[in-house]
PDB file of C-alpha atoms and ligand atoms in Angstrom:
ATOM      1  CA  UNK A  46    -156.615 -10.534  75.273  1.00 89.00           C
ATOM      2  CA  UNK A  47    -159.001 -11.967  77.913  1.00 95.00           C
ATOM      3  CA  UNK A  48    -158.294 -15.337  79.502  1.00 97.00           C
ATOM      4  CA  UNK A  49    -161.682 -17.535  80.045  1.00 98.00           C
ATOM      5  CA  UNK A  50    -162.561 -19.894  83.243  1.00 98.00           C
ATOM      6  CA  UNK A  51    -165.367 -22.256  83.075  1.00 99.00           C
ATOM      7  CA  UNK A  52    -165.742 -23.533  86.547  1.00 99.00           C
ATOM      8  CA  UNK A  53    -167.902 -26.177  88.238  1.00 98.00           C
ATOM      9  CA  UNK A  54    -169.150 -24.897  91.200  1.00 98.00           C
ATOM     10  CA  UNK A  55    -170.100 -27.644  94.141  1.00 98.00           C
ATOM     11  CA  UNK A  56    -166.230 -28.858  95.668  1.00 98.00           C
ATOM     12  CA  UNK A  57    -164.098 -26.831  93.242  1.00 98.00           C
ATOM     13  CA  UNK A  58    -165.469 -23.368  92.877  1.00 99.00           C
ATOM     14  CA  UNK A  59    -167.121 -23.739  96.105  1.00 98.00           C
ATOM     15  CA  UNK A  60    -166.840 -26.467  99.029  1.00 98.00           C
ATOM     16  CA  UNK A  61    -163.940 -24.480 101.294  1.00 98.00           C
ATOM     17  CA  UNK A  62    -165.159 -21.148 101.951  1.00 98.00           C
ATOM     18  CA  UNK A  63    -161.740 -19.272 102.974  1.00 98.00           C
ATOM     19  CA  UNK A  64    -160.241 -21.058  99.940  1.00 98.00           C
ATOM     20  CA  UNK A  65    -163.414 -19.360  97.834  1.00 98.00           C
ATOM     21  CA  UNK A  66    -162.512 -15.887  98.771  1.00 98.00           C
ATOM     22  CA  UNK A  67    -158.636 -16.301  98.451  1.00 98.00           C
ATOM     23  CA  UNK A  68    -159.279 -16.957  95.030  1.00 98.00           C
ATOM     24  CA  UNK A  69    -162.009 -14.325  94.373  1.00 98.00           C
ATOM     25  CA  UNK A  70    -159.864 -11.880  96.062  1.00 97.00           C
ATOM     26  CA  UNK A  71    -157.041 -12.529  93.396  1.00 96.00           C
ATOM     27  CA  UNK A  72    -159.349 -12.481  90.406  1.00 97.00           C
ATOM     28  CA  UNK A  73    -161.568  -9.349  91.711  1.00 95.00           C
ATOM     29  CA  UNK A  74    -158.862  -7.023  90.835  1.00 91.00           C
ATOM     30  CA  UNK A  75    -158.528  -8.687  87.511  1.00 94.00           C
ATOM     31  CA  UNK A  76    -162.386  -9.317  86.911  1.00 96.00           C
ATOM     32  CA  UNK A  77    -162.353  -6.972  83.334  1.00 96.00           C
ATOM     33  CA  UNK A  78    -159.158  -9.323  82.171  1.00 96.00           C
ATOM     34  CA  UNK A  79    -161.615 -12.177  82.240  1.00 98.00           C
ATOM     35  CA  UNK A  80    -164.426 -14.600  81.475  1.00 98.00           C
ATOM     36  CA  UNK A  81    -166.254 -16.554  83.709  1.00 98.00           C
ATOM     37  CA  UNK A  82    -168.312 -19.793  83.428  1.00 98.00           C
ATOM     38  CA  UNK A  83    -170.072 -21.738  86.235  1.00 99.00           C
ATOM     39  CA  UNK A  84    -170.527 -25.263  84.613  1.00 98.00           C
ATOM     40  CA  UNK A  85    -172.333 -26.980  87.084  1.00 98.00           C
ATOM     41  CA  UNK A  86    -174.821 -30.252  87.248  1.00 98.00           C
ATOM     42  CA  UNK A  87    -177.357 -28.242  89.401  1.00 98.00           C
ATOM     43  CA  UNK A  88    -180.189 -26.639  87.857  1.00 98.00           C
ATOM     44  CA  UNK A  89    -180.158 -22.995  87.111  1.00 98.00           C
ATOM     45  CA  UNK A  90    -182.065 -22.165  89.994  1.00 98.00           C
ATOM     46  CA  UNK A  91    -180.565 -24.367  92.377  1.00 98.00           C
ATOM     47  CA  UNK A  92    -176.952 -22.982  91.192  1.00 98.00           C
ATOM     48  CA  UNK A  93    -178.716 -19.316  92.072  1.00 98.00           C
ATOM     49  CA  UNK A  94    -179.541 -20.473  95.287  1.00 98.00           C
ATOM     50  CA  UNK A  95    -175.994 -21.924  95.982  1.00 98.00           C
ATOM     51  CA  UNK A  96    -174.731 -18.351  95.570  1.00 98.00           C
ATOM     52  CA  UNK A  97    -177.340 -16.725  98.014  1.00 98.00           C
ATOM     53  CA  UNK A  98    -176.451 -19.311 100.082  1.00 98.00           C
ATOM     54  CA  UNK A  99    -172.525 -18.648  99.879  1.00 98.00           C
ATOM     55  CA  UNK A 100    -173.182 -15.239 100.768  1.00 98.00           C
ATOM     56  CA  UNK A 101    -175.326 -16.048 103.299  1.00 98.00           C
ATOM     57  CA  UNK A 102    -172.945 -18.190 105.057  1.00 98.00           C
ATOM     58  CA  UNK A 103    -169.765 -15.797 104.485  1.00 98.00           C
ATOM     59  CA  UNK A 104    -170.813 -12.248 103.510  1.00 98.00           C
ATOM     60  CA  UNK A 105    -169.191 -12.336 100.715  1.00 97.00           C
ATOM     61  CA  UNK A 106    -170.841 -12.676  97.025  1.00 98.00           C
ATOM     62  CA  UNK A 107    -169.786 -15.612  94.843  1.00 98.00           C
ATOM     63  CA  UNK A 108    -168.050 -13.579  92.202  1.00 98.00           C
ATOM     64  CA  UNK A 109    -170.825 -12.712  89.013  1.00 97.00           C
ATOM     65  CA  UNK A 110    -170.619 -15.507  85.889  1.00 98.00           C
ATOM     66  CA  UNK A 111    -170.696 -13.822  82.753  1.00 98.00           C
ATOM     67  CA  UNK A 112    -172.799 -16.628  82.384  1.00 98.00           C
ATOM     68  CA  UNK A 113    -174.035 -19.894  83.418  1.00 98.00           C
ATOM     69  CA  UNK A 114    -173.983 -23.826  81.981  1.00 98.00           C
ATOM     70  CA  UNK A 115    -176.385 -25.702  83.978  1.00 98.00           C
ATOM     71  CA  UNK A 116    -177.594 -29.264  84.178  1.00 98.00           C
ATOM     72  CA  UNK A 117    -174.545 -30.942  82.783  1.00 98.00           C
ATOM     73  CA  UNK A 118    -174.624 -28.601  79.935  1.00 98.00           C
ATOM     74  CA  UNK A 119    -178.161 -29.454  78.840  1.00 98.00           C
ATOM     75  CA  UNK A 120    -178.926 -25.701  79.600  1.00 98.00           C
ATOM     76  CA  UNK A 121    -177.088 -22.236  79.211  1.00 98.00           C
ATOM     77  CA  UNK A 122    -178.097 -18.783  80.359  1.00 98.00           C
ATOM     78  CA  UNK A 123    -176.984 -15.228  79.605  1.00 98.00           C
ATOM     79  CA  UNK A 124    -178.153 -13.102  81.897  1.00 96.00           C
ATOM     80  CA  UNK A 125    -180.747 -15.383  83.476  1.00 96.00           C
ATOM     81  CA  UNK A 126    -182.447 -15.636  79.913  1.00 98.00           C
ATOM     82  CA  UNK A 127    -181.762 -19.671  78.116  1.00 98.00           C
ATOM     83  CA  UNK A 128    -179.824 -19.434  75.081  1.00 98.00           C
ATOM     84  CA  UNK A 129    -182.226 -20.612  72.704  1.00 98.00           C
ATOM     85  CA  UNK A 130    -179.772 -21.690  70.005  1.00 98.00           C
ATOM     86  CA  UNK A 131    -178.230 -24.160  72.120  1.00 98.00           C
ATOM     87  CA  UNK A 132    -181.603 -25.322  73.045  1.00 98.00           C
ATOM     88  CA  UNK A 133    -182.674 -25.936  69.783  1.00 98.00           C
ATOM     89  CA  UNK A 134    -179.336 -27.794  68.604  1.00 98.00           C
ATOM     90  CA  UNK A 135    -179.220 -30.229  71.274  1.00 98.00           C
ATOM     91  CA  UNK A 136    -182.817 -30.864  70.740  1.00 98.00           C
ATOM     92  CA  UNK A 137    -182.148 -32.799  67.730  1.00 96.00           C
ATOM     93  CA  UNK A 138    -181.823 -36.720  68.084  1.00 95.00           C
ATOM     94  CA  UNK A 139    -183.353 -36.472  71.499  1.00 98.00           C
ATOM     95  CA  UNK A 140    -186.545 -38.148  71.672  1.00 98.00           C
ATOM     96  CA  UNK A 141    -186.689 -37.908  75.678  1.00 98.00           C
ATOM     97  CA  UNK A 142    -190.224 -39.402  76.127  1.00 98.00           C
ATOM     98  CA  UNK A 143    -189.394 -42.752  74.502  1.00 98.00           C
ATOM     99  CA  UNK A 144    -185.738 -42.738  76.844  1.00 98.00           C
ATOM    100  CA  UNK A 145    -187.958 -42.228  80.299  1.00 97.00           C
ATOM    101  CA  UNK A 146    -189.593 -45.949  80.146  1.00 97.00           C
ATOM    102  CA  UNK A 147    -186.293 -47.245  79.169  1.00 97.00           C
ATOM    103  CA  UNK A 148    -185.328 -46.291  82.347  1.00 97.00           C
ATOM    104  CA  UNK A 149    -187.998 -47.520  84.109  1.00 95.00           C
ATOM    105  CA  UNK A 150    -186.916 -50.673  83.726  1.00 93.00           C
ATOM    106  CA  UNK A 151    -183.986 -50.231  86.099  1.00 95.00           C
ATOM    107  CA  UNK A 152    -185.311 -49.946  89.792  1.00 93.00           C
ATOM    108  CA  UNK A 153    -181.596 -49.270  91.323  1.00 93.00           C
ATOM    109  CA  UNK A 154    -182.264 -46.049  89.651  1.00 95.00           C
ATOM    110  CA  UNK A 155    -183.562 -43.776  91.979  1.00 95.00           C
ATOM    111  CA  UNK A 156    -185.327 -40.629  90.382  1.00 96.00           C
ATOM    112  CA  UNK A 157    -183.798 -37.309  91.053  1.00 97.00           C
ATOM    113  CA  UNK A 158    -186.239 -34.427  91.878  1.00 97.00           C
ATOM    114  CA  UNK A 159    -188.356 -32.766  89.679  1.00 96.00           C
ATOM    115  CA  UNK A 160    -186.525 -29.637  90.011  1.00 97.00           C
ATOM    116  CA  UNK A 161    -183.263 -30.730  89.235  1.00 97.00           C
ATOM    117  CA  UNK A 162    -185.307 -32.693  85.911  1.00 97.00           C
ATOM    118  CA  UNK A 163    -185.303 -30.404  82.851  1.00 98.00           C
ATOM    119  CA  UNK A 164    -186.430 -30.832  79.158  1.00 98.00           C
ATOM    120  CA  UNK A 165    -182.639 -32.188  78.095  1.00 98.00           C
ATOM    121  CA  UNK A 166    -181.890 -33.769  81.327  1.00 98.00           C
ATOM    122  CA  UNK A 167    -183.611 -37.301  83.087  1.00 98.00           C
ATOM    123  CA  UNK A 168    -181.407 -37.711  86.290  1.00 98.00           C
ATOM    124  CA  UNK A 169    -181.007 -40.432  89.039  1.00 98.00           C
ATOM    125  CA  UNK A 170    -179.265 -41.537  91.865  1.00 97.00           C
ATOM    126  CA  UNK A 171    -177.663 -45.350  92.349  1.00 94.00           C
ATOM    127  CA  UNK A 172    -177.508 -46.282  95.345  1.00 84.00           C
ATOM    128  CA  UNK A 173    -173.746 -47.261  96.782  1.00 81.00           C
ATOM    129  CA  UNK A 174    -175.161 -50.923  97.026  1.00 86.00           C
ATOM    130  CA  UNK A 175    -175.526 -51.252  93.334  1.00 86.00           C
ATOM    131  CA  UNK A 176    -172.811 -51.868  90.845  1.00 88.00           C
ATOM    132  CA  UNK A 177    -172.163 -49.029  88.250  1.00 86.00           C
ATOM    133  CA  UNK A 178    -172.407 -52.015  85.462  1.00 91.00           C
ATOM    134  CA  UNK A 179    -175.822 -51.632  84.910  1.00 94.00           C
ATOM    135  CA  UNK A 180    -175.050 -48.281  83.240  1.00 96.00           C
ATOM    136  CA  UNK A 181    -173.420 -50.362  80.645  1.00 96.00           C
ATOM    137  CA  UNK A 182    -176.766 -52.281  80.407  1.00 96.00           C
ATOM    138  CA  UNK A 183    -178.917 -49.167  80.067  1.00 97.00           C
ATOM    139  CA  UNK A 184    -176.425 -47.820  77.313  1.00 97.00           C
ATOM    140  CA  UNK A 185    -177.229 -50.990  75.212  1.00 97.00           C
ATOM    141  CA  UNK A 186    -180.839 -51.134  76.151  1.00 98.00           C
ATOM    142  CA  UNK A 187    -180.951 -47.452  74.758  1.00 98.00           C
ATOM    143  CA  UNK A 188    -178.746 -48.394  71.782  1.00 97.00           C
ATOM    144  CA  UNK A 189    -180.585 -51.322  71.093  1.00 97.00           C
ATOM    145  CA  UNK A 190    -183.822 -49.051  70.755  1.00 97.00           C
ATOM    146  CA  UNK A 191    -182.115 -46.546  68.529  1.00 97.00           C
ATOM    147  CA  UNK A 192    -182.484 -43.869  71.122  1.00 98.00           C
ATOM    148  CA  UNK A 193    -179.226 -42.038  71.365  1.00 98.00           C
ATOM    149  CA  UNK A 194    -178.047 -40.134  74.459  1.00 98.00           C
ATOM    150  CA  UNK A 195    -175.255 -39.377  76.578  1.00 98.00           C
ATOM    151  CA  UNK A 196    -175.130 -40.791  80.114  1.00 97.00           C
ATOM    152  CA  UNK A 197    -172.945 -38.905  82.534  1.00 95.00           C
ATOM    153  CA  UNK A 198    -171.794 -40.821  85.973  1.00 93.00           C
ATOM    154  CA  UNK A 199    -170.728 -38.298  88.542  1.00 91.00           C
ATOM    155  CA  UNK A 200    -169.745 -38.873  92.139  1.00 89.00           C
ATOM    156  CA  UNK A 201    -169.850 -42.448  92.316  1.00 89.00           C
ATOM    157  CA  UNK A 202    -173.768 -41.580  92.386  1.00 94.00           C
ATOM    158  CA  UNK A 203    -175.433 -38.996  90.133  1.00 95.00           C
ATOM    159  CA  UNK A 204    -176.350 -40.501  86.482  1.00 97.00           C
ATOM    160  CA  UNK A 205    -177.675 -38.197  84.447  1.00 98.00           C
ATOM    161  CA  UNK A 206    -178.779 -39.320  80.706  1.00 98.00           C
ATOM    162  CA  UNK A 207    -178.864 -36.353  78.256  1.00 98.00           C
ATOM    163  CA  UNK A 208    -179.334 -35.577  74.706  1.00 98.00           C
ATOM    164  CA  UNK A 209    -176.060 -37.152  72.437  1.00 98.00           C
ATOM    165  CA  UNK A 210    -172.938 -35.071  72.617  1.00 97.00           C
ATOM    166  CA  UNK A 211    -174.114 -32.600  76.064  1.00 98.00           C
ATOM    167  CA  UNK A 212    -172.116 -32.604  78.356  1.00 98.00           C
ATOM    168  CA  UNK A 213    -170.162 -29.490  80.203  1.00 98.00           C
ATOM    169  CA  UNK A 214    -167.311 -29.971  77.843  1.00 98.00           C
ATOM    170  CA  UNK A 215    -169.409 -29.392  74.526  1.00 98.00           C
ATOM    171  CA  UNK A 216    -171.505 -26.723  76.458  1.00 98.00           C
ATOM    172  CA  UNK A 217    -167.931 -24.757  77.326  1.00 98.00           C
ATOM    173  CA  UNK A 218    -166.791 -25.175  73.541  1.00 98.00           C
ATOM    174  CA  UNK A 219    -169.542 -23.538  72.287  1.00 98.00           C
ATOM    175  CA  UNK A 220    -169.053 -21.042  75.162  1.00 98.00           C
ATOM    176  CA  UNK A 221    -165.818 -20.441  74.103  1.00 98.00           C
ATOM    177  CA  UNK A 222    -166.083 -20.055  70.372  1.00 97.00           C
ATOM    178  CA  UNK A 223    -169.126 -17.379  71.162  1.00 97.00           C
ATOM    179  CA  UNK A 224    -166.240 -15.468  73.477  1.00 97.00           C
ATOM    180  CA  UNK A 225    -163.709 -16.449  70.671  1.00 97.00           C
ATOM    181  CA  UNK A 226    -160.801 -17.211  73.184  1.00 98.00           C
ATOM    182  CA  UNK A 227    -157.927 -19.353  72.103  1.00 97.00           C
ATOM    183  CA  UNK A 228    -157.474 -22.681  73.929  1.00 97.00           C
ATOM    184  CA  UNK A 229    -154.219 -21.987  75.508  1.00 96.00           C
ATOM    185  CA  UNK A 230    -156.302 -18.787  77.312  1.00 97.00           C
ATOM    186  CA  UNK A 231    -159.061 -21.082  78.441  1.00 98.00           C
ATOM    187  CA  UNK A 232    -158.736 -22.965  82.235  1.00 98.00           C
ATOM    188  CA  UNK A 233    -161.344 -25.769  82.750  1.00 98.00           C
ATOM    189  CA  UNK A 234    -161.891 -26.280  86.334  1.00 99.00           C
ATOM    190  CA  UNK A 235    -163.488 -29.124  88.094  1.00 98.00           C
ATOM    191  CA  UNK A 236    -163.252 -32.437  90.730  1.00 98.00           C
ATOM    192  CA  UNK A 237    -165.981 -34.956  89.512  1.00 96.00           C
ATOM    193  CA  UNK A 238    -166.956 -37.402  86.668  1.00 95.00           C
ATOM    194  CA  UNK A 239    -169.280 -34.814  84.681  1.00 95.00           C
ATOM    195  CA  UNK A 240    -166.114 -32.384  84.679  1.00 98.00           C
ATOM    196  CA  UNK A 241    -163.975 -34.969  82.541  1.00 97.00           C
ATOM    197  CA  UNK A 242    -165.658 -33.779  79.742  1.00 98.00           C
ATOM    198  CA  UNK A 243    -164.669 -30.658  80.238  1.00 98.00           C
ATOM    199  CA  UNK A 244    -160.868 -31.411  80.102  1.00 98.00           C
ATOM    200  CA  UNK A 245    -161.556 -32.962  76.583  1.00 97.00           C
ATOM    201  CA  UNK A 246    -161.293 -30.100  74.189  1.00 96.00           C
ATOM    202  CA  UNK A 247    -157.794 -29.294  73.986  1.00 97.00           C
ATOM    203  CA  UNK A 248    -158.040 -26.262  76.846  1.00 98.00           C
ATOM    204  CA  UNK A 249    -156.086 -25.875  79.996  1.00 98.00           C
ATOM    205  CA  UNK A 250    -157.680 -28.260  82.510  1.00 98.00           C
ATOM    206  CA  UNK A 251    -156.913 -28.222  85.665  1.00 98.00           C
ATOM    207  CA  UNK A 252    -158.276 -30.846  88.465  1.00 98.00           C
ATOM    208  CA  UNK A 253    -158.868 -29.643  92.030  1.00 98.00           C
ATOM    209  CA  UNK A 254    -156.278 -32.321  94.700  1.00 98.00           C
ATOM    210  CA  UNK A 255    -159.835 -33.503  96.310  1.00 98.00           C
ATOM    211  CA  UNK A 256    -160.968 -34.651  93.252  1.00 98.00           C
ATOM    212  CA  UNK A 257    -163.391 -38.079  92.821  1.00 96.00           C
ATOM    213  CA  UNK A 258    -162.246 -41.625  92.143  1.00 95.00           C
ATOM    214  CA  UNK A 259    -163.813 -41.332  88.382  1.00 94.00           C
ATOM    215  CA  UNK A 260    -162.165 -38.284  87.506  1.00 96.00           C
ATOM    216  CA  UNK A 261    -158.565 -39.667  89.089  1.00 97.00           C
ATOM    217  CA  UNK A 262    -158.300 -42.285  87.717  1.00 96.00           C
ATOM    218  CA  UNK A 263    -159.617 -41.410  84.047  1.00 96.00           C
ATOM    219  CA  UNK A 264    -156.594 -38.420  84.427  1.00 97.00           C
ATOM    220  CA  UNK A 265    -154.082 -41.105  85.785  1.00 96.00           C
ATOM    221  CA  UNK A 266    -154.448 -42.186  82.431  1.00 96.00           C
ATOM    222  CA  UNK A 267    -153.568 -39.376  80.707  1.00 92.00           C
ATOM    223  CA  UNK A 268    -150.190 -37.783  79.472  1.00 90.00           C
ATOM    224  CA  UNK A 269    -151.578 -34.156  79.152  1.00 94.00           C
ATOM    225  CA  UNK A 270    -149.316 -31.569  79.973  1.00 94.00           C
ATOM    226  CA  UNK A 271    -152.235 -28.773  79.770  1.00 97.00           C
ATOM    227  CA  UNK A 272    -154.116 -30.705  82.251  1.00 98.00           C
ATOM    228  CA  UNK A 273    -153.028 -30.247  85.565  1.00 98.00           C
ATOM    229  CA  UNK A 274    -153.879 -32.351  89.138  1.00 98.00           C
ATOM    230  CA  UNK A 275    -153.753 -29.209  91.926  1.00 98.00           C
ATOM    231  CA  UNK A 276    -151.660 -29.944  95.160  1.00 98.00           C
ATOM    232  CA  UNK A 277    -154.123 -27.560  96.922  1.00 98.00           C
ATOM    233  CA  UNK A 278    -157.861 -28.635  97.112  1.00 98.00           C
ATOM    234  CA  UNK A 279    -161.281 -26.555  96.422  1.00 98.00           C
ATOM    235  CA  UNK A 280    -160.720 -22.845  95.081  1.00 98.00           C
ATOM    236  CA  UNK A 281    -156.632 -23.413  96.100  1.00 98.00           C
ATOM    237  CA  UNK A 282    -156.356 -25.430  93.581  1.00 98.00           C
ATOM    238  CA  UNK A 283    -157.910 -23.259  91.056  1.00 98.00           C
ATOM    239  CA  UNK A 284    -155.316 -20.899  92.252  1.00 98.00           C
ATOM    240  CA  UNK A 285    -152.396 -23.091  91.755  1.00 98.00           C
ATOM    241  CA  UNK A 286    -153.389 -23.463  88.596  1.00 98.00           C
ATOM    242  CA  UNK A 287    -153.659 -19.518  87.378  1.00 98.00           C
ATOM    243  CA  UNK A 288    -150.030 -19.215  89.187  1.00 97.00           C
ATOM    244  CA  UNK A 289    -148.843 -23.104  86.999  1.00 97.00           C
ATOM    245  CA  UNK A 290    -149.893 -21.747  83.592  1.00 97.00           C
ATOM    246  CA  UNK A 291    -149.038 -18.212  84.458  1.00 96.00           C
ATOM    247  CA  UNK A 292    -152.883 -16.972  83.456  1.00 96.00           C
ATOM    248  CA  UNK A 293    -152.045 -13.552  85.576  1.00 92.00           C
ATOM    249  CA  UNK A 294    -148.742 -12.422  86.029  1.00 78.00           C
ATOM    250  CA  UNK A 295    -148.053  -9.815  88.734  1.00 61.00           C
TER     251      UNK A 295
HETATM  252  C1  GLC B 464    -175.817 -31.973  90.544  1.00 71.09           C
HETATM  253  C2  GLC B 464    -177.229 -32.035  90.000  1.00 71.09           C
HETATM  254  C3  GLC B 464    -177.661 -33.452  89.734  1.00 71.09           C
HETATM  255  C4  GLC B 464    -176.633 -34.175  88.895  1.00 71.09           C
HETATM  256  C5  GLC B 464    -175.273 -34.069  89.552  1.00 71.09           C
HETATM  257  C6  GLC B 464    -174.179 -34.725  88.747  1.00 71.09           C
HETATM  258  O1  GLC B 464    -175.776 -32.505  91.823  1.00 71.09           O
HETATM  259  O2  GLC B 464    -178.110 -31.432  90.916  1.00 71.09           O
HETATM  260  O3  GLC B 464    -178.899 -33.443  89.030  1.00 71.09           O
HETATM  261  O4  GLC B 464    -176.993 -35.523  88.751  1.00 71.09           O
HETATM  262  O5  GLC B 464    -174.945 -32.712  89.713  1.00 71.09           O
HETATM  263  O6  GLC B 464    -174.082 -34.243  87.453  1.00 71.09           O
HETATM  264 MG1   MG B 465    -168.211 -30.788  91.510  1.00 71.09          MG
END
């Protein structure tokens, strides 16, 4: 039976490069015993670009996804091509075009690019100046106008508002059930606040040691056995955690 990792990619998967291919070098010999996931917040095309990049930098490829959850989980591909079905769910009870003005009304949120924008996903930046509170505003201006959504704080930074219920973790479920791997064969990795959700769904979690403030503390108050805080950093940690929960034995 395969074992399934859904990985986010910027400071877990990626972030120390010898730690990168330590890991890849242990799953390459392994790579038909497996699934793998990037979940990242980038767009699809940016997360492309982070592999060219990698190899680029290193010569080595970033090992192949079987395939990709992008923008928070507001988008998936298969082979480059958007899964339309998850489009089309998440499209319902998202009325995007009456959230954007909502938003407008909150100048400490500074737009995001365009290209990191996509149909499911308005992002911004908040500057370090401004207190994360006013997220709890914009929740209850957006409640208040019967507009549901999810907003997603990452970083101590990155807010991204989405349709209600996206996030990684619900893009990785559905993920999952499509591969039809059991939880206790599933390993979320990741290090920030838009990974938490990821840890939610009953899986095998574990959290990279240079993880954010956010994601620390929200796992400091946890008593999960199957989620796991990494003594090693970046890809090591990923490692310690396939060696922890015994994923590949040797
Ligand atoms: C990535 C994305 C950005 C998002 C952030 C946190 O950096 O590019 O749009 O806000 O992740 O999810
Ligand atoms: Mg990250």
């Amino acid at each position: 039976m395969k074992f399934l990792i859904i990985s986010d990619l910027d400071n877990t998967w990626v972030g120390n490069d010898a730690a990168t291919i330590r890991l890849q070098k242990k799953l390459q010999a392994e790579r038909d015993r497996f699934y793998l996931v990037y979940a990242t917040g980038r767009s699809f095309a940016s997360a492309v670009n982070l592999m060219r990049e990698f190899w680029l930098t290193t010569g080595e490829p970033l090992l192949a996804p079987d395939c990709f959850i992008t923008g928070v989980g507001s988008e998936i591909y298969h082979q480059g091509i958007l899964d339309y079905d998850w489009a089309a769910k998440i499209s319902q009870n998202w009325n995007r075009s009456a959230i954007l003005p909502i938003t407008q009304a909150y100048p400490q949120l500074l737009p995001q690019p365009e290209s990191e924008l996509n149909p499911w996903k308005i992002s911004f930046c908040l500057s370090k100046s401004v207190n994360s509170a006013i997220l709890d505003d914009l929740k209850q201006d957006l409640m208040r106008n019967h507009l549901a959504a999810n907003v997603v704080f990452s970083s101590g930074r990155d807010v991204d508002i989405l349709p209600p219920g996206v996030d990684k973790g619900t893009a990785a479920l559905y993920i999952r059930e499509k591969f039809q791997i059991p939880l206790e064969r599933t390993l979320m990795c990741g290090d920030s606040g838009n990974d938490l959700s990821l840890y939610q769904h009953s899986t095998l979690g574990v959290i990279v040691h240079n993880a954010q403030p956010e994601l620390l503390s929200w796992y400091q108050q946890q008593a999960n056995p199957h989620i796991y805080y990494a003594p090693s950093s970046y890809a090591d940690g990923i490692l310690d955690a396939i060696a922890h929960f015994g994923l590949i034995r040797d």
